[in-house]
Amino acid sequence: MIIKTYQSYIIKTYVGILSQITLVFFGLILILNIFEEISYFKDLDVSGFYPLIMSMLNSPSVIYGIFPFIFLITTQFFFLRIDEKNELLLFKHSGLTNFDLIKLLSIISFFLGIFIITFFYHFSSKLKHMHLDLKNKMSDDNKYLAVVTENGIWMKDEIDDVISIINAESIKKSALINTSITQFNKNFDFIQNIEAKKINIKTNYWLIEDAIILQEEVQPLAKKNLVFKTNFSLEKINSLFSNLSSLSLWELNKLEKDYKSLGYSTLEVDTHSLKIYSYPFYLTIMTVFSSIIMLNIKKDKPKIFNLILGILLSVIIYYINYFSNLLGENEKLPIHMAIWMPQIILILFSSIGLVRINEK
């Protein structure tokens, strides 16, 4: 019964510190984002509240990305608080060992991680989608859009008052396969239709092989090689499909199926999905890692030392993750290994620290 009372106290204390630190980071991110949004909208005729609204829409997605480091710093402050009140010694006298305390904190982190990917990620992805959608409507990029559906890749392009609706069956490497391009003037009067089995899209000047041009009351015209100017290139198309943080888990699953039906690479979608599913384990490992560090450093260290240590460790872990993910995206490593390798490294370090942890 005593242990359950302590468990309740530990949970409330840990979640309370986590909430406070999350709010601090949210405030900092909100301020930094406002400056970024002001810079973006400075040449556009929008309300003065627009940068604030856009920053609020984008900030939850950023918070989601840095939650592992928020958990690391939260664990540090948790141990500082219970050490200041000599509660760690009280826990030991009550039969709660250091290992038991770490185990309880890891369980709390794991279930908070499940809550985050189930609810918070869905919430932040919707706000991120609204953020991107509003930005697109306020910028020149609204003239050209691209989506993936069950019927292939669809693109809307506009150059020199000519609107092109492009539909391709699939994309392979740097080419659109079985493509239809229907062109209209600004009043949406039909101009012509271009049919092609293969189009090279490496640059903004597409190279169309064996094009068939259809116009009203004119015989179909065949062209061996046709250059077609667009706002799209392979890089541009990839970038339009790469902002996966604005998609929920269900939307990611649907996108993966659409990509497969098109023959489009699902590597980025698979990587992003795996990161989400491994998130509770990542948060748990960060909590355990931080706990072991705090139990192994001297108690007389000032708070600023612990804060600097937390930031330094966060930066190191971030870059380990970044380079590992980069190797996965470039197919130098299998994506499962690329995602789990940084966490395995942390587990190994934590395992070493757990040796004789109850003697600390």
mmCIF file of C-alpha atoms in Angstrom, residues 24 37 44 85 91 126 171 179 212 218 226 238 260 298 332 341:
data_model
loop_
_atom_site.group_PDB
_atom_site.id
_atom_site.type_symbol
_atom_site.label_atom_id
_atom_site.label_comp_id
_atom_site.label_asym_id
_atom_site.label_seq_id
_atom_site.Cartn_x
_atom_site.Cartn_y
_atom_site.Cartn_z
ATOM 1 C CA VAL A 24 8.483 26.243 -21.592
ATOM 2 C CA GLU A 37 6.453 33.588 -40.048
ATOM 3 C CA LEU A 44 2.150 39.734 -48.286
ATOM 4 C CA LYS A 85 13.819 17.213 -0.673
ATOM 5 C CA PHE A 91 12.262 6.009 -1.071
ATOM 6 C CA LYS A 126 -3.838 18.017 -38.505
ATOM 7 C CA ILE A 171 6.464 7.232 -61.786
ATOM 8 C CA THR A 179 0.749 10.329 -69.007
ATOM 9 C CA ILE A 212 0.443 12.432 -79.522
ATOM 10 C CA VAL A 218 -7.571 18.850 -86.079
ATOM 11 C CA LEU A 226 8.634 17.353 -77.469
ATOM 12 C CA ASN A 238 9.498 14.600 -54.379
ATOM 13 C CA LYS A 260 2.892 0.978 -54.125
ATOM 14 C CA LYS A 298 27.821 13.885 -7.929
ATOM 15 C CA LYS A 332 23.153 2.426 -47.022
ATOM 16 C CA MET A 341 20.594 1.588 -34.139
#
